[in-house]
CSV table of C-alpha atoms in Angstrom, one decimal:
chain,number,residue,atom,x,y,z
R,1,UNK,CA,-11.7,114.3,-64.6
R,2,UNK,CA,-12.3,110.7,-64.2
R,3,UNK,CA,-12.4,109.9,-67.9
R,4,UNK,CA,-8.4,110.4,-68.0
R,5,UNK,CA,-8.0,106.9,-65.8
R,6,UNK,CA,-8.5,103.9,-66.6
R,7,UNK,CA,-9.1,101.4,-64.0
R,8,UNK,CA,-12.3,99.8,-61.7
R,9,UNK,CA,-14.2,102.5,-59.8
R,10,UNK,CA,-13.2,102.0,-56.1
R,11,UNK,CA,-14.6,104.9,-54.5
R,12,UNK,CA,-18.6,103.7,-54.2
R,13,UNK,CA,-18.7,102.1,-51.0
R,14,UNK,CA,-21.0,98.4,-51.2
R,15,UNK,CA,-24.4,98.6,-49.0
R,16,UNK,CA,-23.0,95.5,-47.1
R,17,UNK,CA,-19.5,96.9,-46.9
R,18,UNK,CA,-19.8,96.7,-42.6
R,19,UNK,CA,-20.9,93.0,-42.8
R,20,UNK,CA,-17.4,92.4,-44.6
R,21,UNK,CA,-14.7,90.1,-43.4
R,22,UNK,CA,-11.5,92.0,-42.5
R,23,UNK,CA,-10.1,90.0,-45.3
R,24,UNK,CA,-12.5,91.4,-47.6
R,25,UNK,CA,-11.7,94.9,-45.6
R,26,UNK,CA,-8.0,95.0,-46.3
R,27,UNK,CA,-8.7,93.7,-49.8
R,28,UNK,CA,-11.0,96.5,-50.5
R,29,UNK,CA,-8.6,99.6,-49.2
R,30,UNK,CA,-5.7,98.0,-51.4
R,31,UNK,CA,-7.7,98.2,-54.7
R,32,UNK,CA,-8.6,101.8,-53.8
R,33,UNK,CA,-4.9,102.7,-52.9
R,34,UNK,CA,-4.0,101.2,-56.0
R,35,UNK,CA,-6.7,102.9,-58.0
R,36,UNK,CA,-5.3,106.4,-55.9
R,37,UNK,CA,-2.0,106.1,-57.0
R,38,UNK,CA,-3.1,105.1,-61.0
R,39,UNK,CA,-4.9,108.3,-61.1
R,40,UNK,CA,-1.6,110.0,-59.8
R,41,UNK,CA,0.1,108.7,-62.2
R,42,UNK,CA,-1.9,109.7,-65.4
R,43,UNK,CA,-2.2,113.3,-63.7
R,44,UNK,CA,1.5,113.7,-63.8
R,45,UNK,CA,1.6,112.0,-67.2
R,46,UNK,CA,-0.8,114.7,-68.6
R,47,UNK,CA,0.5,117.8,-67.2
R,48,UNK,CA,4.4,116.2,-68.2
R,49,UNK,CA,3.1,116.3,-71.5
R,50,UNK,CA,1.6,119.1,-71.7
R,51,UNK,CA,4.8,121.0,-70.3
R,52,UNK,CA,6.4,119.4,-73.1
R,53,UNK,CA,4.1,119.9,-75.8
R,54,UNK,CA,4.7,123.9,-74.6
R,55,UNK,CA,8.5,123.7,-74.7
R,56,UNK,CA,8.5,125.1,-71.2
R,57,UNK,CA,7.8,124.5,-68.0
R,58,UNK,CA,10.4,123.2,-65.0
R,59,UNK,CA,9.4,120.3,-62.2
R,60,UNK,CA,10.7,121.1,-58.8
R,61,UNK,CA,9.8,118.7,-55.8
R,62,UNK,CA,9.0,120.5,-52.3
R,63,UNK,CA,8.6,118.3,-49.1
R,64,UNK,CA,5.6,117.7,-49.7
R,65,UNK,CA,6.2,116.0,-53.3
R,66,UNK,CA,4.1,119.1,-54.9
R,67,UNK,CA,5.7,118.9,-58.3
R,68,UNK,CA,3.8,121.7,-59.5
R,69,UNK,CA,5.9,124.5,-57.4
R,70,UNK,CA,7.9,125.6,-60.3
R,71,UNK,CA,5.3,124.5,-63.4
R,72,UNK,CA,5.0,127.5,-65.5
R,73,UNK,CA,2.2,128.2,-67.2
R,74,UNK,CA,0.1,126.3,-63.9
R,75,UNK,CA,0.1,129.0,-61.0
R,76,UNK,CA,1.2,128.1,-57.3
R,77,UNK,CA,-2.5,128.2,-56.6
R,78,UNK,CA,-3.6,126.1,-59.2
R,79,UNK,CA,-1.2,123.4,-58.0
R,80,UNK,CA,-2.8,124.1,-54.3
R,81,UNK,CA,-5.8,121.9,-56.0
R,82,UNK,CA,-8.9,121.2,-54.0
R,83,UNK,CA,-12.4,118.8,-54.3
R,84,UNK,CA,-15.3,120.3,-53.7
R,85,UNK,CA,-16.8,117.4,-52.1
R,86,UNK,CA,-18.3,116.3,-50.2
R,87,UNK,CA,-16.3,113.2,-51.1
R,88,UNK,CA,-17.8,109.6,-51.8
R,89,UNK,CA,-17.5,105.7,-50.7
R,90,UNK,CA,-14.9,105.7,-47.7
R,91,UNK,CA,-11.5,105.0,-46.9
R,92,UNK,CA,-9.1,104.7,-44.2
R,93,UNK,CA,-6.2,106.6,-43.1
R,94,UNK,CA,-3.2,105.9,-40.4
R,95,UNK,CA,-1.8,109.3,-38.9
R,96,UNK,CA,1.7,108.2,-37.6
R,97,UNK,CA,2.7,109.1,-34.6
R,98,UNK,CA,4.5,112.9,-34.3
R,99,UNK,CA,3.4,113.2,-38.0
R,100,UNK,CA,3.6,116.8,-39.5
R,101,UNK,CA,0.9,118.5,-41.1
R,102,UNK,CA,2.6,117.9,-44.7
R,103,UNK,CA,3.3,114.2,-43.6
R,104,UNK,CA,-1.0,114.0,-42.8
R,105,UNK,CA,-1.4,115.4,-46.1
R,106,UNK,CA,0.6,113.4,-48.1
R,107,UNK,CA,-1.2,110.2,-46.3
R,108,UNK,CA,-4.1,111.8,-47.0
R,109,UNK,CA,-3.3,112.1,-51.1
R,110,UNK,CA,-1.9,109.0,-51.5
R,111,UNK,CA,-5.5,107.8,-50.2
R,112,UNK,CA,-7.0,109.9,-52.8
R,113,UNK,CA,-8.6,112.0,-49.2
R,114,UNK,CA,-7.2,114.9,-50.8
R,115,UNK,CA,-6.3,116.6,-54.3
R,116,UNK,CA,-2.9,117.9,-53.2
R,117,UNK,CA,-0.4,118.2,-50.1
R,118,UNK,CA,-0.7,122.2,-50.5
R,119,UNK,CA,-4.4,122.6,-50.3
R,120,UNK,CA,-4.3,120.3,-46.9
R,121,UNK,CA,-1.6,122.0,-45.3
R,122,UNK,CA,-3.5,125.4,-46.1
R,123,UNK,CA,-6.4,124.5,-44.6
R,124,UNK,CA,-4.2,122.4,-41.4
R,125,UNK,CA,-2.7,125.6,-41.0
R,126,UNK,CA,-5.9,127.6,-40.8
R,127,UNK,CA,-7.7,125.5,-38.2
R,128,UNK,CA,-6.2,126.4,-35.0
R,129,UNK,CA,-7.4,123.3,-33.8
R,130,UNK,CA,-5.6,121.0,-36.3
R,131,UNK,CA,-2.5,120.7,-33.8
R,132,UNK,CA,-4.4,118.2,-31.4
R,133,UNK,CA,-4.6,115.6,-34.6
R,134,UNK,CA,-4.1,112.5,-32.5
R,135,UNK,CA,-1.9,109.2,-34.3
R,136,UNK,CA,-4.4,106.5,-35.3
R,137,UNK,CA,-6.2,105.2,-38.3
R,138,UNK,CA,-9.3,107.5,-39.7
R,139,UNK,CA,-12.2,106.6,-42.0
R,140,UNK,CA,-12.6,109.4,-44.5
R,141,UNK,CA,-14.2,110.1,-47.7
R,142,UNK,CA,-12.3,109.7,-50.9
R,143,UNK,CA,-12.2,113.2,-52.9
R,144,UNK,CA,-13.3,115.6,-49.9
R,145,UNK,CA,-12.6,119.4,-49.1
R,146,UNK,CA,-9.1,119.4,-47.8
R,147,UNK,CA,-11.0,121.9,-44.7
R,148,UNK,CA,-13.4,119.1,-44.3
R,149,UNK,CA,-10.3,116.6,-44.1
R,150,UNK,CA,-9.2,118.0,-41.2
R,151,UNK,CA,-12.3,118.3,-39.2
R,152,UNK,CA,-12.8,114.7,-39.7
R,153,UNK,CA,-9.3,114.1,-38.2
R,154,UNK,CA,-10.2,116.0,-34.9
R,155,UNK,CA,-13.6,114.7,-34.4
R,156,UNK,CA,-12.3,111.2,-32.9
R,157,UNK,CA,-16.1,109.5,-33.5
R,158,UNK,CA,-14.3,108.8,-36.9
R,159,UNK,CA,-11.6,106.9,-35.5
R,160,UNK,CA,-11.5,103.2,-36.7
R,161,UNK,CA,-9.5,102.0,-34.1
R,162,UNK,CA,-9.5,101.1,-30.7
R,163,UNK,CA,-7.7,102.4,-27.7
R,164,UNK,CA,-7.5,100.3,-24.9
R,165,UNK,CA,-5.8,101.5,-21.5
R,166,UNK,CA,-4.3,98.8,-19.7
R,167,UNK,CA,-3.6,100.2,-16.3
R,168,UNK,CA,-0.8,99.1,-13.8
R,169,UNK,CA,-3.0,97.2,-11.2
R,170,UNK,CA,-5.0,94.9,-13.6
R,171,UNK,CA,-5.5,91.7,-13.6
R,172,UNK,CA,-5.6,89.1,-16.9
R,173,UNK,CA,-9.0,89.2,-16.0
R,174,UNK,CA,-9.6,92.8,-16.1
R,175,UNK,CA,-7.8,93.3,-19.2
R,176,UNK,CA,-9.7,90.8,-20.6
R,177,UNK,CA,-12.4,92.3,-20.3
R,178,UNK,CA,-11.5,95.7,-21.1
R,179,UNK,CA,-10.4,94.5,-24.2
R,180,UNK,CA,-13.7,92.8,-25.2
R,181,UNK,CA,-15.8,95.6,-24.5
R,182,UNK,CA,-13.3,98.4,-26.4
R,183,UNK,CA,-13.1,96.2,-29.4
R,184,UNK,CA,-16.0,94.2,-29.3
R,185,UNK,CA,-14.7,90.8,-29.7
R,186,UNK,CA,-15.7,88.2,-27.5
R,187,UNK,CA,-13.6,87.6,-24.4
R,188,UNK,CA,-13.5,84.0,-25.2
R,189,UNK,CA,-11.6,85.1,-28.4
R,190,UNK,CA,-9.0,86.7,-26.1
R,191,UNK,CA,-8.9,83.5,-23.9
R,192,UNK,CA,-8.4,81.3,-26.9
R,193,UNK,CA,-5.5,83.5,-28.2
R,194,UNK,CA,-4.0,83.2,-24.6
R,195,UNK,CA,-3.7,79.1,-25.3
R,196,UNK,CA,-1.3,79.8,-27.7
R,197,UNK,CA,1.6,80.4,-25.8
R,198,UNK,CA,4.0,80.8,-29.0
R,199,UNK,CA,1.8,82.9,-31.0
R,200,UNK,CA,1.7,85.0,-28.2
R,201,UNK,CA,5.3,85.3,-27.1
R,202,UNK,CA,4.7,84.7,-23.7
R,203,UNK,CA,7.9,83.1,-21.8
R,204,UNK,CA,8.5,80.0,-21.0
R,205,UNK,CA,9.8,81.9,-17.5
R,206,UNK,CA,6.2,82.5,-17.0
R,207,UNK,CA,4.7,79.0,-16.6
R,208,UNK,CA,1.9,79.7,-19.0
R,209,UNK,CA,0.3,82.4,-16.8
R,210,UNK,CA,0.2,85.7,-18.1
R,211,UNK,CA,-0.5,87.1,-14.5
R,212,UNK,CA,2.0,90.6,-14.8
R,213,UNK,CA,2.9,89.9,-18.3
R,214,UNK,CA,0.8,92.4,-20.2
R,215,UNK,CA,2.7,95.5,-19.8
R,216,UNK,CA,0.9,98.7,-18.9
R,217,UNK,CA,0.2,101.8,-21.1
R,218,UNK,CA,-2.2,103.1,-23.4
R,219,UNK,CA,-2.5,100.6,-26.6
R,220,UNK,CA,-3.6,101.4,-30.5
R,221,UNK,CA,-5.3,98.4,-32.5
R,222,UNK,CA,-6.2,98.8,-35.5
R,223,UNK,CA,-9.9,97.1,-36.3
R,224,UNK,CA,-8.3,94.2,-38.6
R,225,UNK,CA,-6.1,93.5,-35.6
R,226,UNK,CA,-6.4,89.4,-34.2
R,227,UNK,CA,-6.8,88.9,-30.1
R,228,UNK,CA,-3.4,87.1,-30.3
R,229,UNK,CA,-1.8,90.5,-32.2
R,230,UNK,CA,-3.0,92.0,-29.3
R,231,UNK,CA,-1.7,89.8,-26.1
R,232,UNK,CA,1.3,89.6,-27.9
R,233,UNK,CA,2.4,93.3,-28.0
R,234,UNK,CA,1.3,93.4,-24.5
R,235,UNK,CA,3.6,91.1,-23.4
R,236,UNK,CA,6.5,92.2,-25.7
R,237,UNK,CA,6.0,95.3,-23.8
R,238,UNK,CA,7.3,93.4,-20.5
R,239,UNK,CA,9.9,91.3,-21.7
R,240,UNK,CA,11.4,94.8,-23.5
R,241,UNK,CA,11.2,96.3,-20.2
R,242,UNK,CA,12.7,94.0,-18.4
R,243,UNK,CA,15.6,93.4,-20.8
R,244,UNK,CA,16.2,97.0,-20.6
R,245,UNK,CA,16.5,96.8,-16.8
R,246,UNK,CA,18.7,93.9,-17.6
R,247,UNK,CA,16.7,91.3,-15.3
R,248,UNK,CA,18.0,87.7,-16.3
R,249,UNK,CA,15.7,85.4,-17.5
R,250,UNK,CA,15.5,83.0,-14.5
R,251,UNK,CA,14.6,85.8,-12.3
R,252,UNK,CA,11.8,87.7,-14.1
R,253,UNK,CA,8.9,85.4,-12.8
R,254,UNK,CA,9.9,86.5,-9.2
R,255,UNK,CA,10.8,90.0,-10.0
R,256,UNK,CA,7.0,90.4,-11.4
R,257,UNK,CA,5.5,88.4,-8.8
R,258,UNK,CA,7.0,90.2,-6.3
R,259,UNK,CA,6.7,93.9,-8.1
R,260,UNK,CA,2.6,93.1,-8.7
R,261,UNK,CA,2.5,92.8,-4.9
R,262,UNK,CA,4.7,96.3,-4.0
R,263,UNK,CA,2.7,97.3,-6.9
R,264,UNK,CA,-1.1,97.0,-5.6
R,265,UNK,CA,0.1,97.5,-1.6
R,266,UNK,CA,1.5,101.0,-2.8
R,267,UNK,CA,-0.9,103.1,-3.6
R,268,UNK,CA,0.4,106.4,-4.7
R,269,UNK,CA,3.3,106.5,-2.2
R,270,UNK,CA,6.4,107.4,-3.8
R,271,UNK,CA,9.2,105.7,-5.8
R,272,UNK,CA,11.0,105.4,-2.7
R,273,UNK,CA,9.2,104.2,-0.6
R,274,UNK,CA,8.0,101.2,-3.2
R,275,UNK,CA,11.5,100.2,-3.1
R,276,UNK,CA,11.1,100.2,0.8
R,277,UNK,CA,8.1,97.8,0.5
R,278,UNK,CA,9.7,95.7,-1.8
R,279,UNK,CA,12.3,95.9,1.1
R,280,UNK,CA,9.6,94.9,3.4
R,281,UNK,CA,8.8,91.9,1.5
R,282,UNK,CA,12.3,90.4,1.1
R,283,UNK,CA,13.1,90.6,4.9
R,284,UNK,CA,10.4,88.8,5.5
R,285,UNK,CA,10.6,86.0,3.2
R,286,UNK,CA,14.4,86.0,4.6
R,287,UNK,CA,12.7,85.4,8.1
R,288,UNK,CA,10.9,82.7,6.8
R,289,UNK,CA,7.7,85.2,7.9
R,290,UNK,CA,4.4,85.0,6.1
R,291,UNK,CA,4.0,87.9,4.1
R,292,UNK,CA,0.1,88.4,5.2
R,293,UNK,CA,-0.6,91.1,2.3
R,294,UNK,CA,-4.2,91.7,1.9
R,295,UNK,CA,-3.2,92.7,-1.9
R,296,UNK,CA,-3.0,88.5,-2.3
R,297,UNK,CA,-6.3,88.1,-0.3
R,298,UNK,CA,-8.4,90.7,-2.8
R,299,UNK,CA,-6.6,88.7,-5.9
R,300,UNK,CA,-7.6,85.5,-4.8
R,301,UNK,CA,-11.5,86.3,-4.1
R,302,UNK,CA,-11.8,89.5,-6.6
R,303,UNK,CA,-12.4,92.2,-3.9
R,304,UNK,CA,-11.2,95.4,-4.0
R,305,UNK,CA,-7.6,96.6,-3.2
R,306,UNK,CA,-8.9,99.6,-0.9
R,307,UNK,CA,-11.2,97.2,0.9
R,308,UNK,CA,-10.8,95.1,4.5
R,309,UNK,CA,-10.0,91.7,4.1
R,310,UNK,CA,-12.1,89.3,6.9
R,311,UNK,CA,-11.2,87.2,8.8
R,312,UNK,CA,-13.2,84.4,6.5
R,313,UNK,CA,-11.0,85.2,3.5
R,314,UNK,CA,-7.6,85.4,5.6
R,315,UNK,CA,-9.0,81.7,6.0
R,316,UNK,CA,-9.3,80.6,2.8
R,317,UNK,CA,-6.8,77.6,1.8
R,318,UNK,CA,-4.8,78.8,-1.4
R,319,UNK,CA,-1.5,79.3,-2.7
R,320,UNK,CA,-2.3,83.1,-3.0
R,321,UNK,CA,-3.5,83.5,0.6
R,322,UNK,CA,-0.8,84.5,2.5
R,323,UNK,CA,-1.7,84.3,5.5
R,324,UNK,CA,-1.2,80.8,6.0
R,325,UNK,CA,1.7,80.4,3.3
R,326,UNK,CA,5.2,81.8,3.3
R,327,UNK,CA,7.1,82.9,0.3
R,328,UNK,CA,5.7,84.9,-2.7
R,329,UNK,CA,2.3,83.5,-4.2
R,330,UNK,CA,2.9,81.6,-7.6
R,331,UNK,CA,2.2,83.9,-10.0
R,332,UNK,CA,2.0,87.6,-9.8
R,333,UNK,CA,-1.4,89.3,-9.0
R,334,UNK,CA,-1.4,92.5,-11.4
R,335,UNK,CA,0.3,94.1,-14.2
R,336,UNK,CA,3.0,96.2,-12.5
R,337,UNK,CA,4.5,99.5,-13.7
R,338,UNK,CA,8.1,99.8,-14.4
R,339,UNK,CA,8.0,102.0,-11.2
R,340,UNK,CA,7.5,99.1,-9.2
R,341,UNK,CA,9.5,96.7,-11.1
R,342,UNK,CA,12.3,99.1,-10.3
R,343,UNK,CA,11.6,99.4,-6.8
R,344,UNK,CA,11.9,95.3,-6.9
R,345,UNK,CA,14.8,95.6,-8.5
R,346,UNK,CA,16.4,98.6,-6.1
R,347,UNK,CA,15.7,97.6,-2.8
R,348,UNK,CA,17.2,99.3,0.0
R,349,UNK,CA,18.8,96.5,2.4
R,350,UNK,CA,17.0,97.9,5.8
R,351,UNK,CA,15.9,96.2,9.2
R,352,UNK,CA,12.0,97.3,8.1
R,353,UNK,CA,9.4,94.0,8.8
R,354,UNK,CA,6.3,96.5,8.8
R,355,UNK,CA,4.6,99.3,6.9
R,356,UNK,CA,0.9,101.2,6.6
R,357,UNK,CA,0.3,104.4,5.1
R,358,UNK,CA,-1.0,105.9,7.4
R,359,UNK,CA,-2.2,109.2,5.0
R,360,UNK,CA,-3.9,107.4,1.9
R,361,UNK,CA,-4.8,110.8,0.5
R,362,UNK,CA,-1.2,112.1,0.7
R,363,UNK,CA,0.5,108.9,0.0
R,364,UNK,CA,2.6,109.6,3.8
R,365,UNK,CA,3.6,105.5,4.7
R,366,UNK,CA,5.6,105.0,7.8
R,367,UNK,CA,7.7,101.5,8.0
R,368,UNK,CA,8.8,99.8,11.4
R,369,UNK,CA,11.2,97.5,12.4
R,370,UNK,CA,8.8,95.4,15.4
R,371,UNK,CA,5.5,95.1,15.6
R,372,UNK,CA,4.9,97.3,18.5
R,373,UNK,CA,6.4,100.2,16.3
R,374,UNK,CA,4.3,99.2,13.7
R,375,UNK,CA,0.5,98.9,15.8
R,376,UNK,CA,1.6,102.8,17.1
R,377,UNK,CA,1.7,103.3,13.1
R,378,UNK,CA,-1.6,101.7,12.9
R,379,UNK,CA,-3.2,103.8,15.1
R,380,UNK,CA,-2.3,106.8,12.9
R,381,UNK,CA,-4.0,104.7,9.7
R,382,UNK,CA,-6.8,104.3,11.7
R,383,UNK,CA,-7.5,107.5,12.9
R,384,UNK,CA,-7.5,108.8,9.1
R,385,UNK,CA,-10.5,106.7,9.1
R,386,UNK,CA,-12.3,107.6,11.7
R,387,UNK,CA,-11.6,111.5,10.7
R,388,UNK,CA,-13.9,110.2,7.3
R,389,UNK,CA,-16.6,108.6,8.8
């Protein structure tokens, strides 16, 4: 069939095609969509004609633009055309998010995956597997069984790009990291990207430190995606969240600050009694009390948030520590979850100076209004200990 199109053969993949630049990448997947859709074209062209030519012959569209439904003399089955494979060269594919099978397929044809929208969808339907087809970009074969098609797409080793969770609790640092290792590009890359505050989007609220900035949740890059593409839908993510929870501009700084701390002190307690912490906190800043959360301590010399603090690090002279300082820390210390921004943003006015959970495993916190209250509190913390030594 491929002496009916004219046109540079794009489906032989080059040797070196991996040592490409992404330049070269993108360059080479628009020649072959380009190629895909030329060979479309002259296909319609010739069956057009030869409908013509007949004196017959009717072109309906269904959804998934199939024009040979109502072709007579080509049968429905003929029109459900299929390679034989196994396919050649490789190209990528993007399956949208919530995309139906017919919407896979016709990604899949315009990619020249597939030889028509009905063959896929008969062979999406028959693999009852097919359903779990996850959104992100593919690399396939150009020209391959539509049943082959779709085992690519569940077997996720043939994903091109990256997912990278970035969890409520972590650090720049961490996420720093985590990126580098998912994608593979160097973390001084990432840091470099960070320098450019406008590229990235950050605030001007925020100082220049993207400490709580880079919103939680699961991300999708694709592999031609730049460090600075990827910081700045991060912290799109917060700024959207906070304009939707309608936090002015000149208060978001302290709203994350503050939410990082309720948000590593918490735990797993529940939404309501974050809001009590957060309650916690703004009492005591009212007081003019030190806040003396061990979540600052871990941030400032990179322990562990379940750990014990000493009495050596409770010593340590920095803004963060505080211990010695009143007030909130400058920056935040962790990406927060819109839980805990929330429970910033809603908390209860109470007399509450003090809490522990005493139940980590169950998430049970108990909050006191003196310190006495609050050592009888401590005593229940500490005797969950003991029970797990």
């Amino acid at each position: 069939m491929n002496d009916l199109f004219e046109g540079p053969a794009v489906s032989e993949q080059p040797e070196d095609e991996r040592q490409l630049s992404r330049a070269q990448k993108r360059a080479l997947r628009e020649a072959r969509r380009r190629a895909a859709k030329r060979r479309r074209r002259a296909l319609v062209a010739v069956v057009l004609s030869l409908a013509v030519l007949g004196g017959i012959g009717y072109v309906v569209w269904d959804r998934g633009g199939d024009f040979f439904s109502g072709l007579n003399p080509l049968s429905r089955d003929e029109a459900a055309q299929d390679f034989p494979g196994p396919g050649t060269g490789s190209v990528q594919v993007t399956v949208a998010q919530g995309a139906t099978g017919t919407a896979i397929g016709q990604a899949l044809l315009d990619a020249n995956v597939v030889a028509s929208v009905p063959a896929f969808v008969s062979a999406y339907t028959a693999n009852p597997a097919a359903g779990s087809i996850q959104p992100g970009t593919y690399t396939l074969r150009e020209e391959m069984p539509a049943a082959r098609a779709v085992e690519f797409l569940l077997d996720t080793g043939n994903r091109s790009d990256f997912l990278v969770d970035q969890r409520p609790g972590y650090s720049v640092a961490t996420t720093v990291t985590k990126l580098s290792e998912v994608t593979g590009i160097p973390e001084a890359d990432f840091e470099t990207a960070m320098a450019d505050v406008a590229a990235t989007g950050l605030p001007a609220e925020a100082g220049g430190s993207y400490e709580g900035w880079l919103a939680p949740k699961q991300y999708q890059f694709g592999e031609d995606t730049a460090p600075t593409e990827m910081i700045a839908e991060m912290v799109a993510g917060t700024v959207a969240t906070l304009d939707e929870l309608g936090v002015p501009a000149a208060d978001r700084q302290q709203v994350l600050t503050e939410a990082s701390i309720v948000q590593q002190e918490s735990g797993n307690i529940s939404a309501e009694d974050q809001a009590l912490v957060a309650g916690v906190i703004n009492n005591r800043i009212a007081d003019g009390m030190r806040l003396q959360m061990d979540s600052t301590i871990h941030y400032l010399v990179g322990t562990s948030a379940d750990a014990t603090t000493t009495a050596e690090q409770r010593a340590i002279d920095s803004p963060y520590n505080t211990y010695l300082n009143t007030g909130l820390p400058p920056t935040a210390i962790a990406a927060p979850s819109r839980t805990s921004i929330e429970a910033v943003l809603n908390a209860p006015a109470t007399d509450y100076l003090y809490f522990v959970t005493v139940n980590p495993d169950t998430g049970e916190t108990k909050f006191a209004k003196t310190n006495d209250e609050h050592n009888e509190n401590r005593k229940e913390y500490k005797a969950w200990l003991d029970a797990r030594q």
